[in-house]
Amino acid sequence: MVTRGFTGRRPAPELADRIPPGQSLTQDFPVLSAGPTPRIRLEDWSFTLKVGPKPVMRWNWAEFNALPQTKLTRDIHCVTKWSKLNTPWQGVTIDDILLAAGLEAPPTGFTLAHSYDGYSTNLPTADLVGGRAMVATQYEGKPLTPDHGGPARLLVPHLYFWKSAKWVNGLQFTETDVAGFWELRGYHMRGDPWKEQRFTGD
């Protein structure tokens, strides 16, 4: 994992109920990734929805941005122990992606998110629907920068941030809970920051 500068501080008492155990508050937005930052041209970008190995829908950049847009402001929490409050995002919720694909309900209970750099991470599908998650294309009203996962990243703010896959290019619904990149290396299969689910066995 590559990381650069993080200096956190303990939260003020009035914010304590928004900071999970073991986390420190930061005003910065530290950059972490498993490898080099890919540069993806918008004309080459696509997002594919799969059920098992079968693609059921694919969007290019223009088609994806024509889907209903939603703004969310959420607190985020990194497994490296920083938390950042009130982060503003814009993108397409997973609920709207499912509707656009003609899926009235999630087809399976588990999902793998895939990224352009070969990264993947697994999630219970229930953590993606009901307005809880989106594919974000903007942060603070501006296009998402490559360092933070642009052109598009998954945003699942109620789980540790390694679940919010950068440079996402697809979601794959799976019948079983298939471990992703960090989960294969000992990270927790779900990653709830309030339960400190950092590693297998937590």
PDB file of N, CA and C in Angstrom, residues 10-71:
ATOM      1  N   ARG A  10      -7.430  13.605  17.744  1.00  0.00           N
ATOM      2  CA  ARG A  10      -8.593  13.037  18.402  1.00  0.00           C
ATOM      3  C   ARG A  10      -9.785  13.965  18.204  1.00  0.00           C
ATOM      4  N   PRO A  11     -10.986  13.416  18.042  1.00  0.00           N
ATOM      5  CA  PRO A  11     -12.149  14.265  17.787  1.00  0.00           C
ATOM      6  C   PRO A  11     -12.579  15.032  19.026  1.00  0.00           C
ATOM      7  N   ALA A  12     -13.167  16.199  18.789  1.00  0.00           N
ATOM      8  CA  ALA A  12     -13.771  16.942  19.887  1.00  0.00           C
ATOM      9  C   ALA A  12     -14.938  16.135  20.446  1.00  0.00           C
ATOM     10  N   PRO A  13     -15.252  16.327  21.744  1.00  0.00           N
ATOM     11  CA  PRO A  13     -16.322  15.520  22.364  1.00  0.00           C
ATOM     12  C   PRO A  13     -17.638  15.564  21.604  1.00  0.00           C
ATOM     13  N   GLU A  14     -17.990  16.713  21.011  1.00  0.00           N
ATOM     14  CA  GLU A  14     -19.280  16.812  20.310  1.00  0.00           C
ATOM     15  C   GLU A  14     -19.303  16.031  19.004  1.00  0.00           C
ATOM     16  N   LEU A  15     -18.123  15.600  18.548  1.00  0.00           N
ATOM     17  CA  LEU A  15     -18.042  14.817  17.313  1.00  0.00           C
ATOM     18  C   LEU A  15     -17.775  13.341  17.584  1.00  0.00           C
ATOM     19  N   ALA A  16     -17.635  12.991  18.836  1.00  0.00           N
ATOM     20  CA  ALA A  16     -17.199  11.632  19.177  1.00  0.00           C
ATOM     21  C   ALA A  16     -18.144  10.560  18.641  1.00  0.00           C
ATOM     22  N   ASP A  17     -19.439  10.882  18.558  1.00  0.00           N
ATOM     23  CA  ASP A  17     -20.376   9.854  18.086  1.00  0.00           C
ATOM     24  C   ASP A  17     -20.328   9.674  16.578  1.00  0.00           C
ATOM     25  N   ARG A  18     -19.487  10.462  15.900  1.00  0.00           N
ATOM     26  CA  ARG A  18     -19.331  10.299  14.445  1.00  0.00           C
ATOM     27  C   ARG A  18     -17.989   9.681  14.087  1.00  0.00           C
ATOM     28  N   ILE A  19     -17.149   9.442  15.074  1.00  0.00           N
ATOM     29  CA  ILE A  19     -15.824   8.884  14.822  1.00  0.00           C
ATOM     30  C   ILE A  19     -15.758   7.483  15.415  1.00  0.00           C
ATOM     31  N   PRO A  20     -15.636   6.444  14.581  1.00  0.00           N
ATOM     32  CA  PRO A  20     -15.599   5.072  15.102  1.00  0.00           C
ATOM     33  C   PRO A  20     -14.396   4.849  16.022  1.00  0.00           C
ATOM     34  N   PRO A  21     -14.438   3.782  16.818  1.00  0.00           N
ATOM     35  CA  PRO A  21     -13.321   3.487  17.732  1.00  0.00           C
ATOM     36  C   PRO A  21     -11.999   3.343  16.987  1.00  0.00           C
ATOM     37  N   GLY A  22     -10.944   3.898  17.571  1.00  0.00           N
ATOM     38  CA  GLY A  22      -9.614   3.744  16.989  1.00  0.00           C
ATOM     39  C   GLY A  22      -9.292   4.696  15.868  1.00  0.00           C
ATOM     40  N   GLN A  23     -10.241   5.594  15.513  1.00  0.00           N
ATOM     41  CA  GLN A  23     -10.030   6.515  14.397  1.00  0.00           C
ATOM     42  C   GLN A  23      -9.629   7.899  14.905  1.00  0.00           C
ATOM     43  N   SER A  24      -8.920   8.646  14.059  1.00  0.00           N
ATOM     44  CA  SER A  24      -8.585  10.040  14.335  1.00  0.00           C
ATOM     45  C   SER A  24      -9.121  10.909  13.205  1.00  0.00           C
ATOM     46  N   LEU A  25      -9.475  12.129  13.549  1.00  0.00           N
ATOM     47  CA  LEU A  25     -10.067  13.054  12.594  1.00  0.00           C
ATOM     48  C   LEU A  25      -8.987  13.734  11.763  1.00  0.00           C
ATOM     49  N   THR A  26      -9.234  13.861  10.455  1.00  0.00           N
ATOM     50  CA  THR A  26      -8.318  14.606   9.599  1.00  0.00           C
ATOM     51  C   THR A  26      -9.102  15.595   8.753  1.00  0.00           C
ATOM     52  N   GLN A  27      -8.462  16.716   8.459  1.00  0.00           N
ATOM     53  CA  GLN A  27      -9.029  17.687   7.518  1.00  0.00           C
ATOM     54  C   GLN A  27      -8.486  17.443   6.119  1.00  0.00           C
ATOM     55  N   ASP A  28      -7.391  16.686   6.027  1.00  0.00           N
ATOM     56  CA  ASP A  28      -6.807  16.362   4.726  1.00  0.00           C
ATOM     57  C   ASP A  28      -7.617  15.255   4.070  1.00  0.00           C
ATOM     58  N   PHE A  29      -7.176  14.880   2.874  1.00  0.00           N
ATOM     59  CA  PHE A  29      -7.773  13.730   2.207  1.00  0.00           C
ATOM     60  C   PHE A  29      -6.612  12.846   1.751  1.00  0.00           C
ATOM     61  N   PRO A  30      -6.070  12.022   2.682  1.00  0.00           N
ATOM     62  CA  PRO A  30      -4.895  11.201   2.346  1.00  0.00           C
ATOM     63  C   PRO A  30      -5.168  10.320   1.125  1.00  0.00           C
ATOM     64  N   VAL A  31      -4.104  10.061   0.371  1.00  0.00           N
ATOM     65  CA  VAL A  31      -4.192   9.233  -0.833  1.00  0.00           C
ATOM     66  C   VAL A  31      -3.542   7.889  -0.547  1.00  0.00           C
ATOM     67  N   LEU A  32      -4.292   6.825  -0.729  1.00  0.00           N
ATOM     68  CA  LEU A  32      -3.768   5.472  -0.541  1.00  0.00           C
ATOM     69  C   LEU A  32      -4.231   4.614  -1.705  1.00  0.00           C
ATOM     70  N   SER A  33      -3.361   3.729  -2.160  1.00  0.00           N
ATOM     71  CA  SER A  33      -3.755   2.791  -3.205  1.00  0.00           C
ATOM     72  C   SER A  33      -2.816   1.600  -3.170  1.00  0.00           C
ATOM     73  N   ALA A  34      -3.254   0.527  -3.814  1.00  0.00           N
ATOM     74  CA  ALA A  34      -2.470  -0.703  -3.818  1.00  0.00           C
ATOM     75  C   ALA A  34      -1.370  -0.684  -4.875  1.00  0.00           C
ATOM     76  N   GLY A  35      -1.382   0.292  -5.761  1.00  0.00           N
ATOM     77  CA  GLY A  35      -0.388   0.343  -6.829  1.00  0.00           C
ATOM     78  C   GLY A  35      -0.401   1.699  -7.499  1.00  0.00           C
ATOM     79  N   PRO A  36       0.226   1.811  -8.681  1.00  0.00           N
ATOM     80  CA  PRO A  36       0.270   3.089  -9.390  1.00  0.00           C
ATOM     81  C   PRO A  36      -1.125   3.581  -9.767  1.00  0.00           C
ATOM     82  N   THR A  37      -1.260   4.886  -9.913  1.00  0.00           N
ATOM     83  CA  THR A  37      -2.526   5.491 -10.309  1.00  0.00           C
ATOM     84  C   THR A  37      -2.744   5.340 -11.808  1.00  0.00           C
ATOM     85  N   PRO A  38      -3.790   4.625 -12.228  1.00  0.00           N
ATOM     86  CA  PRO A  38      -4.041   4.514 -13.667  1.00  0.00           C
ATOM     87  C   PRO A  38      -4.628   5.812 -14.220  1.00  0.00           C
ATOM     88  N   ARG A  39      -4.350   6.106 -15.458  1.00  0.00           N
ATOM     89  CA  ARG A  39      -4.913   7.277 -16.140  1.00  0.00           C
ATOM     90  C   ARG A  39      -5.894   6.760 -17.180  1.00  0.00           C
ATOM     91  N   ILE A  40      -7.159   7.037 -17.002  1.00  0.00           N
ATOM     92  CA  ILE A  40      -8.206   6.477 -17.849  1.00  0.00           C
ATOM     93  C   ILE A  40      -8.851   7.602 -18.645  1.00  0.00           C
ATOM     94  N   ARG A  41      -8.771   7.531 -19.962  1.00  0.00           N
ATOM     95  CA  ARG A  41      -9.398   8.540 -20.801  1.00  0.00           C
ATOM     96  C   ARG A  41     -10.911   8.328 -20.786  1.00  0.00           C
ATOM     97  N   LEU A  42     -11.657   9.443 -20.736  1.00  0.00           N
ATOM     98  CA  LEU A  42     -13.111   9.330 -20.662  1.00  0.00           C
ATOM     99  C   LEU A  42     -13.671   8.596 -21.876  1.00  0.00           C
ATOM    100  N   GLU A  43     -13.047   8.778 -23.041  1.00  0.00           N
ATOM    101  CA  GLU A  43     -13.541   8.100 -24.248  1.00  0.00           C
ATOM    102  C   GLU A  43     -13.301   6.596 -24.195  1.00  0.00           C
ATOM    103  N   ASP A  44     -12.418   6.156 -23.284  1.00  0.00           N
ATOM    104  CA  ASP A  44     -12.157   4.718 -23.139  1.00  0.00           C
ATOM    105  C   ASP A  44     -12.911   4.106 -21.954  1.00  0.00           C
ATOM    106  N   TRP A  45     -13.479   4.952 -21.117  1.00  0.00           N
ATOM    107  CA  TRP A  45     -14.098   4.486 -19.870  1.00  0.00           C
ATOM    108  C   TRP A  45     -15.381   3.716 -20.147  1.00  0.00           C
ATOM    109  N   SER A  46     -15.626   2.671 -19.394  1.00  0.00           N
ATOM    110  CA  SER A  46     -16.913   1.973 -19.441  1.00  0.00           C
ATOM    111  C   SER A  46     -17.177   1.348 -18.075  1.00  0.00           C
ATOM    112  N   PHE A  47     -18.435   1.057 -17.841  1.00  0.00           N
ATOM    113  CA  PHE A  47     -18.859   0.433 -16.579  1.00  0.00           C
ATOM    114  C   PHE A  47     -19.797  -0.711 -16.937  1.00  0.00           C
ATOM    115  N   THR A  48     -19.480  -1.913 -16.425  1.00  0.00           N
ATOM    116  CA  THR A  48     -20.229  -3.114 -16.787  1.00  0.00           C
ATOM    117  C   THR A  48     -20.865  -3.730 -15.552  1.00  0.00           C
ATOM    118  N   LEU A  49     -22.116  -4.085 -15.668  1.00  0.00           N
ATOM    119  CA  LEU A  49     -22.830  -4.808 -14.613  1.00  0.00           C
ATOM    120  C   LEU A  49     -22.930  -6.265 -15.038  1.00  0.00           C
ATOM    121  N   LYS A  50     -22.508  -7.171 -14.153  1.00  0.00           N
ATOM    122  CA  LYS A  50     -22.531  -8.595 -14.464  1.00  0.00           C
ATOM    123  C   LYS A  50     -23.317  -9.356 -13.404  1.00  0.00           C
ATOM    124  N   VAL A  51     -23.959 -10.433 -13.820  1.00  0.00           N
ATOM    125  CA  VAL A  51     -24.515 -11.416 -12.895  1.00  0.00           C
ATOM    126  C   VAL A  51     -23.719 -12.686 -13.122  1.00  0.00           C
ATOM    127  N   GLY A  52     -22.907 -13.057 -12.121  1.00  0.00           N
ATOM    128  CA  GLY A  52     -21.934 -14.112 -12.369  1.00  0.00           C
ATOM    129  C   GLY A  52     -20.988 -13.653 -13.482  1.00  0.00           C
ATOM    130  N   PRO A  53     -20.666 -14.526 -14.425  1.00  0.00           N
ATOM    131  CA  PRO A  53     -19.764 -14.121 -15.508  1.00  0.00           C
ATOM    132  C   PRO A  53     -20.462 -13.369 -16.634  1.00  0.00           C
ATOM    133  N   LYS A  54     -21.800 -13.288 -16.585  1.00  0.00           N
ATOM    134  CA  LYS A  54     -22.565 -12.768 -17.716  1.00  0.00           C
ATOM    135  C   LYS A  54     -22.792 -11.255 -17.618  1.00  0.00           C
ATOM    136  N   PRO A  55     -22.314 -10.472 -18.580  1.00  0.00           N
ATOM    137  CA  PRO A  55     -22.628  -9.040 -18.592  1.00  0.00           C
ATOM    138  C   PRO A  55     -24.105  -8.825 -18.886  1.00  0.00           C
ATOM    139  N   VAL A  56     -24.744  -7.949 -18.100  1.00  0.00           N
ATOM    140  CA  VAL A  56     -26.154  -7.653 -18.339  1.00  0.00           C
ATOM    141  C   VAL A  56     -26.363  -6.214 -18.803  1.00  0.00           C
ATOM    142  N   MET A  57     -25.367  -5.334 -18.584  1.00  0.00           N
ATOM    143  CA  MET A  57     -25.488  -3.943 -19.036  1.00  0.00           C
ATOM    144  C   MET A  57     -24.100  -3.308 -19.047  1.00  0.00           C
ATOM    145  N   ARG A  58     -23.884  -2.450 -20.023  1.00  0.00           N
ATOM    146  CA  ARG A  58     -22.613  -1.740 -20.104  1.00  0.00           C
ATOM    147  C   ARG A  58     -22.904  -0.309 -20.540  1.00  0.00           C
ATOM    148  N   TRP A  59     -22.249   0.638 -19.872  1.00  0.00           N
ATOM    149  CA  TRP A  59     -22.428   2.056 -20.190  1.00  0.00           C
ATOM    150  C   TRP A  59     -21.076   2.666 -20.554  1.00  0.00           C
ATOM    151  N   ASN A  60     -21.085   3.579 -21.540  1.00  0.00           N
ATOM    152  CA  ASN A  60     -19.901   4.407 -21.740  1.00  0.00           C
ATOM    153  C   ASN A  60     -20.042   5.660 -20.866  1.00  0.00           C
ATOM    154  N   TRP A  61     -19.063   6.546 -20.929  1.00  0.00           N
ATOM    155  CA  TRP A  61     -19.053   7.699 -20.025  1.00  0.00           C
ATOM    156  C   TRP A  61     -20.294   8.585 -20.208  1.00  0.00           C
ATOM    157  N   ALA A  62     -20.643   8.876 -21.473  1.00  0.00           N
ATOM    158  CA  ALA A  62     -21.799   9.745 -21.724  1.00  0.00           C
ATOM    159  C   ALA A  62     -23.085   9.061 -21.257  1.00  0.00           C
ATOM    160  N   GLU A  63     -23.224   7.794 -21.562  1.00  0.00           N
ATOM    161  CA  GLU A  63     -24.435   7.068 -21.148  1.00  0.00           C
ATOM    162  C   GLU A  63     -24.546   7.002 -19.633  1.00  0.00           C
ATOM    163  N   PHE A  64     -23.419   6.775 -18.959  1.00  0.00           N
ATOM    164  CA  PHE A  64     -23.455   6.660 -17.497  1.00  0.00           C
ATOM    165  C   PHE A  64     -23.833   7.996 -16.850  1.00  0.00           C
ATOM    166  N   ASN A  65     -23.295   9.082 -17.377  1.00  0.00           N
ATOM    167  CA  ASN A  65     -23.588  10.389 -16.797  1.00  0.00           C
ATOM    168  C   ASN A  65     -24.986  10.893 -17.138  1.00  0.00           C
ATOM    169  N   ALA A  66     -25.671  10.214 -18.064  1.00  0.00           N
ATOM    170  CA  ALA A  66     -27.062  10.542 -18.357  1.00  0.00           C
ATOM    171  C   ALA A  66     -28.018   9.867 -17.378  1.00  0.00           C
ATOM    172  N   LEU A  67     -27.508   8.954 -16.551  1.00  0.00           N
ATOM    173  CA  LEU A  67     -28.345   8.314 -15.533  1.00  0.00           C
ATOM    174  C   LEU A  67     -28.654   9.327 -14.420  1.00  0.00           C
ATOM    175  N   PRO A  68     -29.698   9.094 -13.624  1.00  0.00           N
ATOM    176  CA  PRO A  68     -30.051  10.040 -12.544  1.00  0.00           C
ATOM    177  C   PRO A  68     -28.858  10.318 -11.633  1.00  0.00           C
ATOM    178  N   GLN A  69     -28.650  11.590 -11.342  1.00  0.00           N
ATOM    179  CA  GLN A  69     -27.533  12.013 -10.506  1.00  0.00           C
ATOM    180  C   GLN A  69     -28.015  12.267  -9.075  1.00  0.00           C
ATOM    181  N   THR A  70     -27.215  11.845  -8.125  1.00  0.00           N
ATOM    182  CA  THR A  70     -27.541  12.026  -6.703  1.00  0.00           C
ATOM    183  C   THR A  70     -26.350  12.651  -5.989  1.00  0.00           C
ATOM    184  N   LYS A  71     -26.631  13.551  -5.077  1.00  0.00           N
ATOM    185  CA  LYS A  71     -25.584  14.124  -4.233  1.00  0.00           C
ATOM    186  C   LYS A  71     -25.698  13.544  -2.822  1.00  0.00           C
TER     187      LYS A  71
END
